[in-house]
Amino acid sequence: MTYRHFSHAVGLAEAGADLVDETLATNPEAHLVLATGSSPLGLYRELVRRGRRWDRAWVTKLDEWLGLPPNDPATCEAYLRREAIGPLAAPEERYLAFDGLATDSIAECARVQRALCERPSVDLAILGIGRNGHLGLNEPGSSLHPGCHVAALAPTTRSHPMLDRAGSPPTHGLTLGIGDLLSARRILLIVSGDGKEEAFRSLNEGLVTTSLPASFLHLHRDVVCLSQAS
Ligand code: GLP
């Protein structure tokens, strides 16, 4: 894992945007996995500020809360459409996303898994570490799922700021699995925001443990970790 530390959010956002630009300059049809939350927000806004257009890129949404309608502002869907897909003009037919309102959530995970396998391999996964060390909604526990699955949300995740105004706060979510993330050619991990110190300290120990899902990134040979003190 390559670490770069920033004292300001702007520096981190620019470095993250440079990495995305580099990926799309090499291959304008690159496949990107996108996280939501506060960590990648500055990066997406920097790309929008640069006037970038992702009109040939493939995009996959990392995760989604279960049971919220897609137009609920608390959803990952609404966030990504507002901050990335819309302003960066990513093509609808190349966008893959969990439907948080699917009646059969297990079948929905199987659908996304199938579609993921049929698409070009993921070139860059943009991830944020959760306060409890989660990636997407891969929560700490005694085991981790390699593929797309329905996840029971940890208490810290249920109090994520995105859910502050959610009508009825979700208890579960749909997420790509750890194996899906490790299959990406390159991973960008962003560590920023309040309450990440403990998770970051544990990550820096360099061991791999299911009690810190982000530690599985130590098994990947091309991870860039951009961090910023809160
Ligand atoms: C939530 C989101 C993830 C995000 C994570 C960290 O679980 N669904 O996509 O990566 O939280 O969020 P933040 O960057 O706001 O700490």
PDB file of C-alpha atoms and ligand atoms in Angstrom:
ATOM      1  CA  MET A   1       0.000   0.000   0.000  1.00  0.00           C
ATOM      2  CA  THR A   2       1.326   3.425  -0.924  1.00  0.00           C
ATOM      3  CA  TYR A   3       0.451   6.107   1.618  1.00  0.00           C
ATOM      4  CA  ARG A   4       0.213   9.843   1.012  1.00  0.00           C
ATOM      5  CA  HIS A   5      -0.783  12.186   3.781  1.00  0.00           C
ATOM      6  CA  PHE A   6      -2.350  15.626   3.312  1.00  0.00           C
ATOM      7  CA  SER A   7      -2.853  18.426   5.793  1.00  0.00           C
ATOM      8  CA  HIS A   8      -5.687  19.920   3.712  1.00  0.00           C
ATOM      9  CA  ALA A   9      -8.770  18.421   2.119  1.00  0.00           C
ATOM     10  CA  VAL A  10      -8.050  20.288  -1.132  1.00  0.00           C
ATOM     11  CA  GLY A  11      -4.692  18.563  -1.604  1.00  0.00           C
ATOM     12  CA  LEU A  12      -6.273  15.168  -1.047  1.00  0.00           C
ATOM     13  CA  ALA A  13      -9.115  15.897  -3.466  1.00  0.00           C
ATOM     14  CA  GLU A  14      -6.664  17.044  -6.169  1.00  0.00           C
ATOM     15  CA  ALA A  15      -4.421  13.999  -5.740  1.00  0.00           C
ATOM     16  CA  GLY A  16      -7.460  11.692  -5.894  1.00  0.00           C
ATOM     17  CA  ALA A  17      -8.798  13.455  -8.979  1.00  0.00           C
ATOM     18  CA  ASP A  18      -5.342  13.162 -10.635  1.00  0.00           C
ATOM     19  CA  LEU A  19      -5.454   9.415 -10.106  1.00  0.00           C
ATOM     20  CA  VAL A  20      -8.931   9.130 -11.644  1.00  0.00           C
ATOM     21  CA  ASP A  21      -7.866  11.334 -14.561  1.00  0.00           C
ATOM     22  CA  GLU A  22      -4.814   9.143 -15.103  1.00  0.00           C
ATOM     23  CA  THR A  23      -6.996   6.014 -15.197  1.00  0.00           C
ATOM     24  CA  LEU A  24      -9.378   7.519 -17.757  1.00  0.00           C
ATOM     25  CA  ALA A  25      -6.560   9.026 -19.825  1.00  0.00           C
ATOM     26  CA  THR A  26      -5.097   5.530 -20.202  1.00  0.00           C
ATOM     27  CA  ASN A  27      -8.506   4.059 -20.986  1.00  0.00           C
ATOM     28  CA  PRO A  28     -11.526   6.348 -21.521  1.00  0.00           C
ATOM     29  CA  GLU A  29     -13.701   3.227 -21.171  1.00  0.00           C
ATOM     30  CA  ALA A  30     -12.282   2.400 -17.750  1.00  0.00           C
ATOM     31  CA  HIS A  31     -14.570   0.760 -15.191  1.00  0.00           C
ATOM     32  CA  LEU A  32     -14.830   2.648 -11.896  1.00  0.00           C
ATOM     33  CA  VAL A  33     -16.400   1.533  -8.622  1.00  0.00           C
ATOM     34  CA  LEU A  34     -17.640   4.500  -6.642  1.00  0.00           C
ATOM     35  CA  ALA A  35     -18.146   4.873  -2.906  1.00  0.00           C
ATOM     36  CA  THR A  36     -20.338   7.544  -1.385  1.00  0.00           C
ATOM     37  CA  GLY A  37     -20.062   9.315   1.979  1.00  0.00           C
ATOM     38  CA  SER A  38     -17.857  12.226   2.891  1.00  0.00           C
ATOM     39  CA  SER A  39     -14.488  10.668   1.946  1.00  0.00           C
ATOM     40  CA  PRO A  40     -14.656  10.883  -1.885  1.00  0.00           C
ATOM     41  CA  LEU A  41     -16.877  13.978  -2.059  1.00  0.00           C
ATOM     42  CA  GLY A  42     -14.044  16.501  -2.576  1.00  0.00           C
ATOM     43  CA  LEU A  43     -12.544  14.290  -5.280  1.00  0.00           C
ATOM     44  CA  TYR A  44     -15.838  14.094  -7.235  1.00  0.00           C
ATOM     45  CA  ARG A  45     -16.303  17.853  -6.921  1.00  0.00           C
ATOM     46  CA  GLU A  46     -12.743  18.462  -8.109  1.00  0.00           C
ATOM     47  CA  LEU A  47     -13.411  16.356 -11.220  1.00  0.00           C
ATOM     48  CA  VAL A  48     -16.590  18.328 -11.858  1.00  0.00           C
ATOM     49  CA  ARG A  49     -14.640  21.581 -11.357  1.00  0.00           C
ATOM     50  CA  ARG A  50     -12.138  20.360 -13.973  1.00  0.00           C
ATOM     51  CA  GLY A  51     -15.035  19.879 -16.400  1.00  0.00           C
ATOM     52  CA  ARG A  52     -14.390  16.163 -16.837  1.00  0.00           C
ATOM     53  CA  ARG A  53     -16.802  13.983 -18.795  1.00  0.00           C
ATOM     54  CA  TRP A  54     -16.976  10.259 -18.213  1.00  0.00           C
ATOM     55  CA  ASP A  55     -19.024   9.669 -21.335  1.00  0.00           C
ATOM     56  CA  ARG A  56     -17.412   6.321 -22.172  1.00  0.00           C
ATOM     57  CA  ALA A  57     -16.684   5.051 -18.665  1.00  0.00           C
ATOM     58  CA  TRP A  58     -18.313   2.114 -16.903  1.00  0.00           C
ATOM     59  CA  VAL A  59     -19.474   2.917 -13.387  1.00  0.00           C
ATOM     60  CA  THR A  60     -20.586   0.613 -10.587  1.00  0.00           C
ATOM     61  CA  LYS A  61     -22.087   1.828  -7.327  1.00  0.00           C
ATOM     62  CA  LEU A  62     -20.268   0.287  -4.380  1.00  0.00           C
ATOM     63  CA  ASP A  63     -23.210  -0.117  -2.024  1.00  0.00           C
ATOM     64  CA  GLU A  64     -26.724   0.935  -1.107  1.00  0.00           C
ATOM     65  CA  TRP A  65     -28.941   1.137   1.962  1.00  0.00           C
ATOM     66  CA  LEU A  66     -31.756  -1.383   1.915  1.00  0.00           C
ATOM     67  CA  GLY A  67     -35.350  -0.197   1.898  1.00  0.00           C
ATOM     68  CA  LEU A  68     -34.959   3.457   0.912  1.00  0.00           C
ATOM     69  CA  PRO A  69     -36.547   4.715  -2.320  1.00  0.00           C
ATOM     70  CA  PRO A  70     -33.868   5.805  -4.848  1.00  0.00           C
ATOM     71  CA  ASN A  71     -34.992   9.426  -4.781  1.00  0.00           C
ATOM     72  CA  ASP A  72     -34.553   9.624  -0.987  1.00  0.00           C
ATOM     73  CA  PRO A  73     -31.659  12.101  -0.545  1.00  0.00           C
ATOM     74  CA  ALA A  74     -30.120   9.706   2.008  1.00  0.00           C
ATOM     75  CA  THR A  75     -29.456   7.022  -0.617  1.00  0.00           C
ATOM     76  CA  CYS A  76     -26.127   6.309  -2.269  1.00  0.00           C
ATOM     77  CA  GLU A  77     -28.073   6.495  -5.544  1.00  0.00           C
ATOM     78  CA  ALA A  78     -29.175  10.104  -4.998  1.00  0.00           C
ATOM     79  CA  TYR A  79     -25.665  11.044  -3.848  1.00  0.00           C
ATOM     80  CA  LEU A  80     -23.925   9.497  -6.873  1.00  0.00           C
ATOM     81  CA  ARG A  81     -26.382  10.947  -9.368  1.00  0.00           C
ATOM     82  CA  ARG A  82     -25.956  14.398  -7.840  1.00  0.00           C
ATOM     83  CA  GLU A  83     -22.181  14.356  -7.317  1.00  0.00           C
ATOM     84  CA  ALA A  84     -20.778  12.104 -10.051  1.00  0.00           C
ATOM     85  CA  ILE A  85     -22.978  10.323 -12.609  1.00  0.00           C
ATOM     86  CA  GLY A  86     -24.979  13.456 -13.480  1.00  0.00           C
ATOM     87  CA  PRO A  87     -22.319  16.195 -13.587  1.00  0.00           C
ATOM     88  CA  LEU A  88     -19.651  13.900 -15.091  1.00  0.00           C
ATOM     89  CA  ALA A  89     -22.083  12.622 -17.732  1.00  0.00           C
ATOM     90  CA  ALA A  90     -21.485   8.910 -17.116  1.00  0.00           C
ATOM     91  CA  PRO A  91     -23.642   6.920 -19.570  1.00  0.00           C
ATOM     92  CA  GLU A  92     -26.765   5.385 -18.068  1.00  0.00           C
ATOM     93  CA  GLU A  93     -26.367   2.123 -19.999  1.00  0.00           C
ATOM     94  CA  ARG A  94     -22.913   1.599 -18.496  1.00  0.00           C
ATOM     95  CA  TYR A  95     -24.027   2.289 -14.928  1.00  0.00           C
ATOM     96  CA  LEU A  96     -24.577  -0.670 -12.588  1.00  0.00           C
ATOM     97  CA  ALA A  97     -26.286  -0.146  -9.259  1.00  0.00           C
ATOM     98  CA  PHE A  98     -28.020  -2.068  -6.499  1.00  0.00           C
ATOM     99  CA  ASP A  99     -31.717  -1.288  -6.197  1.00  0.00           C
ATOM    100  CA  GLY A 100     -32.281  -0.647  -2.510  1.00  0.00           C
ATOM    101  CA  LEU A 101     -36.007  -1.249  -2.969  1.00  0.00           C
ATOM    102  CA  ALA A 102     -35.709  -4.652  -4.662  1.00  0.00           C
ATOM    103  CA  THR A 103     -38.318  -7.015  -3.199  1.00  0.00           C
ATOM    104  CA  ASP A 104     -35.860  -9.925  -3.218  1.00  0.00           C
ATOM    105  CA  SER A 105     -32.571  -8.456  -2.007  1.00  0.00           C
ATOM    106  CA  ILE A 106     -30.657 -11.741  -2.381  1.00  0.00           C
ATOM    107  CA  ALA A 107     -31.743 -11.998  -6.022  1.00  0.00           C
ATOM    108  CA  GLU A 108     -30.744  -8.358  -6.462  1.00  0.00           C
ATOM    109  CA  CYS A 109     -27.219  -9.148  -5.222  1.00  0.00           C
ATOM    110  CA  ALA A 110     -27.040 -12.102  -7.633  1.00  0.00           C
ATOM    111  CA  ARG A 111     -28.139  -9.815 -10.498  1.00  0.00           C
ATOM    112  CA  VAL A 112     -25.427  -7.251  -9.712  1.00  0.00           C
ATOM    113  CA  GLN A 113     -22.811  -9.993  -9.338  1.00  0.00           C
ATOM    114  CA  ARG A 114     -23.727 -11.431 -12.752  1.00  0.00           C
ATOM    115  CA  ALA A 115     -23.672  -8.012 -14.399  1.00  0.00           C
ATOM    116  CA  LEU A 116     -20.309  -7.242 -12.795  1.00  0.00           C
ATOM    117  CA  CYS A 117     -18.846 -10.428 -14.255  1.00  0.00           C
ATOM    118  CA  GLU A 118     -20.188  -9.563 -17.720  1.00  0.00           C
ATOM    119  CA  ARG A 119     -18.625  -6.077 -17.704  1.00  0.00           C
ATOM    120  CA  PRO A 120     -14.977  -5.170 -18.275  1.00  0.00           C
ATOM    121  CA  SER A 121     -12.895  -5.749 -15.130  1.00  0.00           C
ATOM    122  CA  VAL A 122     -12.812  -2.922 -12.657  1.00  0.00           C
ATOM    123  CA  ASP A 123      -9.885  -0.581 -13.297  1.00  0.00           C
ATOM    124  CA  LEU A 124     -10.210   1.618 -10.239  1.00  0.00           C
ATOM    125  CA  ALA A 125     -12.233   1.219  -7.045  1.00  0.00           C
ATOM    126  CA  ILE A 126     -12.642   4.467  -5.122  1.00  0.00           C
ATOM    127  CA  LEU A 127     -13.266   3.600  -1.482  1.00  0.00           C
ATOM    128  CA  GLY A 128     -13.599   5.374   1.846  1.00  0.00           C
ATOM    129  CA  ILE A 129     -12.826   3.654   5.127  1.00  0.00           C
ATOM    130  CA  GLY A 130     -15.680   3.626   7.646  1.00  0.00           C
ATOM    131  CA  ARG A 131     -15.189   4.598  11.288  1.00  0.00           C
ATOM    132  CA  ASN A 132     -15.269   0.888  12.187  1.00  0.00           C
ATOM    133  CA  GLY A 133     -12.880  -0.028   9.372  1.00  0.00           C
ATOM    134  CA  HIS A 134     -15.589  -1.163   6.951  1.00  0.00           C
ATOM    135  CA  LEU A 135     -15.284  -0.947   3.172  1.00  0.00           C
ATOM    136  CA  GLY A 136     -18.552  -0.428   1.368  1.00  0.00           C
ATOM    137  CA  LEU A 137     -20.871  -2.258   3.752  1.00  0.00           C
ATOM    138  CA  ASN A 138     -18.422  -5.072   4.466  1.00  0.00           C
ATOM    139  CA  GLU A 139     -18.702  -4.848   8.223  1.00  0.00           C
ATOM    140  CA  PRO A 140     -16.261  -6.189  10.830  1.00  0.00           C
ATOM    141  CA  GLY A 141     -17.131  -9.708  12.022  1.00  0.00           C
ATOM    142  CA  SER A 142     -15.886 -13.278  12.210  1.00  0.00           C
ATOM    143  CA  SER A 143     -15.983 -13.683   8.424  1.00  0.00           C
ATOM    144  CA  LEU A 144     -16.267 -11.605   5.264  1.00  0.00           C
ATOM    145  CA  HIS A 145     -18.192 -12.210   2.038  1.00  0.00           C
ATOM    146  CA  PRO A 146     -16.159 -12.372  -1.162  1.00  0.00           C
ATOM    147  CA  GLY A 147     -19.073 -11.304  -3.380  1.00  0.00           C
ATOM    148  CA  CYS A 148     -22.191  -9.110  -3.498  1.00  0.00           C
ATOM    149  CA  HIS A 149     -24.350  -9.641  -0.442  1.00  0.00           C
ATOM    150  CA  VAL A 150     -26.943  -8.291   1.953  1.00  0.00           C
ATOM    151  CA  ALA A 151     -25.141  -6.923   5.013  1.00  0.00           C
ATOM    152  CA  ALA A 152     -26.487  -6.311   8.502  1.00  0.00           C
ATOM    153  CA  LEU A 153     -25.324  -2.816   9.373  1.00  0.00           C
ATOM    154  CA  ALA A 154     -23.071  -2.286  12.387  1.00  0.00           C
ATOM    155  CA  PRO A 155     -24.341   0.278  14.944  1.00  0.00           C
ATOM    156  CA  THR A 156     -21.724   2.870  13.836  1.00  0.00           C
ATOM    157  CA  THR A 157     -22.863   2.468  10.219  1.00  0.00           C
ATOM    158  CA  ARG A 158     -26.507   2.922  11.214  1.00  0.00           C
ATOM    159  CA  SER A 159     -25.540   6.301  12.623  1.00  0.00           C
ATOM    160  CA  HIS A 160     -23.727   7.367   9.425  1.00  0.00           C
ATOM    161  CA  PRO A 161     -24.446  11.067   8.717  1.00  0.00           C
ATOM    162  CA  MET A 162     -25.951  10.153   5.303  1.00  0.00           C
ATOM    163  CA  LEU A 163     -28.840   8.587   7.230  1.00  0.00           C
ATOM    164  CA  ASP A 164     -29.503  11.571   9.485  1.00  0.00           C
ATOM    165  CA  ARG A 165     -32.576  12.567   7.516  1.00  0.00           C
ATOM    166  CA  ALA A 166     -33.633   9.117   6.271  1.00  0.00           C
ATOM    167  CA  GLY A 167     -37.347   8.512   6.845  1.00  0.00           C
ATOM    168  CA  SER A 168     -36.860   5.121   8.457  1.00  0.00           C
ATOM    169  CA  PRO A 169     -33.182   4.327   9.099  1.00  0.00           C
ATOM    170  CA  PRO A 170     -32.099   1.079   7.406  1.00  0.00           C
ATOM    171  CA  THR A 171     -30.801  -1.960   9.278  1.00  0.00           C
ATOM    172  CA  HIS A 172     -29.272  -3.644   6.207  1.00  0.00           C
ATOM    173  CA  GLY A 173     -27.515  -2.744   3.005  1.00  0.00           C
ATOM    174  CA  LEU A 174     -26.415  -4.237  -0.318  1.00  0.00           C
ATOM    175  CA  THR A 175     -22.737  -4.170  -1.129  1.00  0.00           C
ATOM    176  CA  LEU A 176     -19.962  -5.476  -3.329  1.00  0.00           C
ATOM    177  CA  GLY A 177     -17.891  -8.013  -1.406  1.00  0.00           C
ATOM    178  CA  ILE A 178     -14.243  -7.956  -0.421  1.00  0.00           C
ATOM    179  CA  GLY A 179     -13.319 -10.260  -3.310  1.00  0.00           C
ATOM    180  CA  ASP A 180     -15.037  -7.929  -5.786  1.00  0.00           C
ATOM    181  CA  LEU A 181     -12.957  -5.043  -4.435  1.00  0.00           C
ATOM    182  CA  LEU A 182      -9.696  -6.977  -4.475  1.00  0.00           C
ATOM    183  CA  SER A 183     -10.345  -7.845  -8.128  1.00  0.00           C
ATOM    184  CA  ALA A 184      -9.963  -4.186  -9.124  1.00  0.00           C
ATOM    185  CA  ARG A 185      -6.696  -3.399 -10.943  1.00  0.00           C
ATOM    186  CA  ARG A 186      -6.103  -0.446  -8.660  1.00  0.00           C
ATOM    187  CA  ILE A 187      -7.717   0.742  -5.451  1.00  0.00           C
ATOM    188  CA  LEU A 188      -7.865   4.253  -4.107  1.00  0.00           C
ATOM    189  CA  LEU A 189      -8.565   4.303  -0.380  1.00  0.00           C
ATOM    190  CA  ILE A 190      -9.464   7.640   1.155  1.00  0.00           C
ATOM    191  CA  VAL A 191      -9.100   8.142   4.888  1.00  0.00           C
ATOM    192  CA  SER A 192     -10.673  11.409   5.957  1.00  0.00           C
ATOM    193  CA  GLY A 193     -13.366  12.724   8.233  1.00  0.00           C
ATOM    194  CA  ASP A 194     -14.053  12.519  11.951  1.00  0.00           C
ATOM    195  CA  GLY A 195     -13.524   9.376  13.958  1.00  0.00           C
ATOM    196  CA  LYS A 196     -11.210   7.541  11.538  1.00  0.00           C
ATOM    197  CA  GLU A 197      -8.064   7.689  13.718  1.00  0.00           C
ATOM    198  CA  GLU A 198      -8.513   4.295  15.375  1.00  0.00           C
ATOM    199  CA  ALA A 199      -9.310   2.480  12.114  1.00  0.00           C
ATOM    200  CA  PHE A 200      -6.344   4.146  10.399  1.00  0.00           C
ATOM    201  CA  ARG A 201      -4.004   3.229  13.250  1.00  0.00           C
ATOM    202  CA  SER A 202      -5.128  -0.402  13.016  1.00  0.00           C
ATOM    203  CA  LEU A 203      -4.733  -0.369   9.228  1.00  0.00           C
ATOM    204  CA  ASN A 204      -1.176   0.860   9.638  1.00  0.00           C
ATOM    205  CA  GLU A 205      -0.317  -2.202  11.726  1.00  0.00           C
ATOM    206  CA  GLY A 206      -0.235  -4.059   8.425  1.00  0.00           C
ATOM    207  CA  LEU A 207      -2.032  -7.223   9.594  1.00  0.00           C
ATOM    208  CA  VAL A 208      -5.067  -8.725   7.865  1.00  0.00           C
ATOM    209  CA  THR A 209      -8.102  -9.344  10.043  1.00  0.00           C
ATOM    210  CA  THR A 210     -11.855  -9.631   9.522  1.00  0.00           C
ATOM    211  CA  SER A 211     -12.300  -7.280  12.476  1.00  0.00           C
ATOM    212  CA  LEU A 212     -10.943  -4.544  10.169  1.00  0.00           C
ATOM    213  CA  PRO A 213     -12.247  -5.228   6.636  1.00  0.00           C
ATOM    214  CA  ALA A 214     -10.046  -2.467   5.173  1.00  0.00           C
ATOM    215  CA  SER A 215      -6.989  -4.462   6.269  1.00  0.00           C
ATOM    216  CA  PHE A 216      -7.729  -6.913   3.405  1.00  0.00           C
ATOM    217  CA  LEU A 217      -6.383  -4.231   1.106  1.00  0.00           C
ATOM    218  CA  HIS A 218      -2.915  -5.261   2.298  1.00  0.00           C
ATOM    219  CA  LEU A 219      -3.418  -8.334   0.076  1.00  0.00           C
ATOM    220  CA  HIS A 220      -3.641  -6.161  -3.045  1.00  0.00           C
ATOM    221  CA  ARG A 221      -0.533  -4.966  -4.834  1.00  0.00           C
ATOM    222  CA  ASP A 222      -1.758  -1.580  -6.075  1.00  0.00           C
ATOM    223  CA  VAL A 223      -3.515   0.380  -3.368  1.00  0.00           C
ATOM    224  CA  VAL A 224      -3.022   4.117  -3.005  1.00  0.00           C
ATOM    225  CA  CYS A 225      -4.119   5.400   0.393  1.00  0.00           C
ATOM    226  CA  LEU A 226      -4.718   9.147   0.638  1.00  0.00           C
ATOM    227  CA  SER A 227      -5.269  10.348   4.177  1.00  0.00           C
ATOM    228  CA  GLN A 228      -6.046  13.624   5.837  1.00  0.00           C
ATOM    229  CA  ALA A 229      -6.061  14.411   9.540  1.00  0.00           C
ATOM    230  CA  SER A 230      -9.480  15.599  10.700  1.00  0.00           C
TER     231      SER A 230
HETATM  232  C1  GLP B   1     -21.081   4.272   4.114  1.00  0.00           C
HETATM  233  C2  GLP B   1     -21.226   4.350   2.603  1.00  0.00           C
HETATM  234  C3  GLP B   1     -19.915   3.910   1.967  1.00  0.00           C
HETATM  235  C4  GLP B   1     -18.801   4.797   2.499  1.00  0.00           C
HETATM  236  C5  GLP B   1     -18.667   4.657   4.000  1.00  0.00           C
HETATM  237  C6  GLP B   1     -17.709   5.660   4.619  1.00  0.00           C
HETATM  238  O1  GLP B   1     -21.120   2.964   4.541  1.00  0.00           O
HETATM  239  N1  GLP B   1     -22.341   3.552   2.174  1.00  0.00           N
HETATM  240  O2  GLP B   1     -20.032   3.993   0.547  1.00  0.00           O
HETATM  241  O3  GLP B   1     -17.587   4.449   1.867  1.00  0.00           O
HETATM  242  O4  GLP B   1     -19.911   4.875   4.609  1.00  0.00           O
HETATM  243  O5  GLP B   1     -18.328   6.930   4.656  1.00  0.00           O
HETATM  244  P1  GLP B   1     -17.624   8.288   5.037  1.00  0.00           P
HETATM  245  O6  GLP B   1     -16.634   8.543   3.975  1.00  0.00           O
HETATM  246  O7  GLP B   1     -18.716   9.311   5.064  1.00  0.00           O
HETATM  247  O8  GLP B   1     -16.997   8.091   6.374  1.00  0.00           O
END
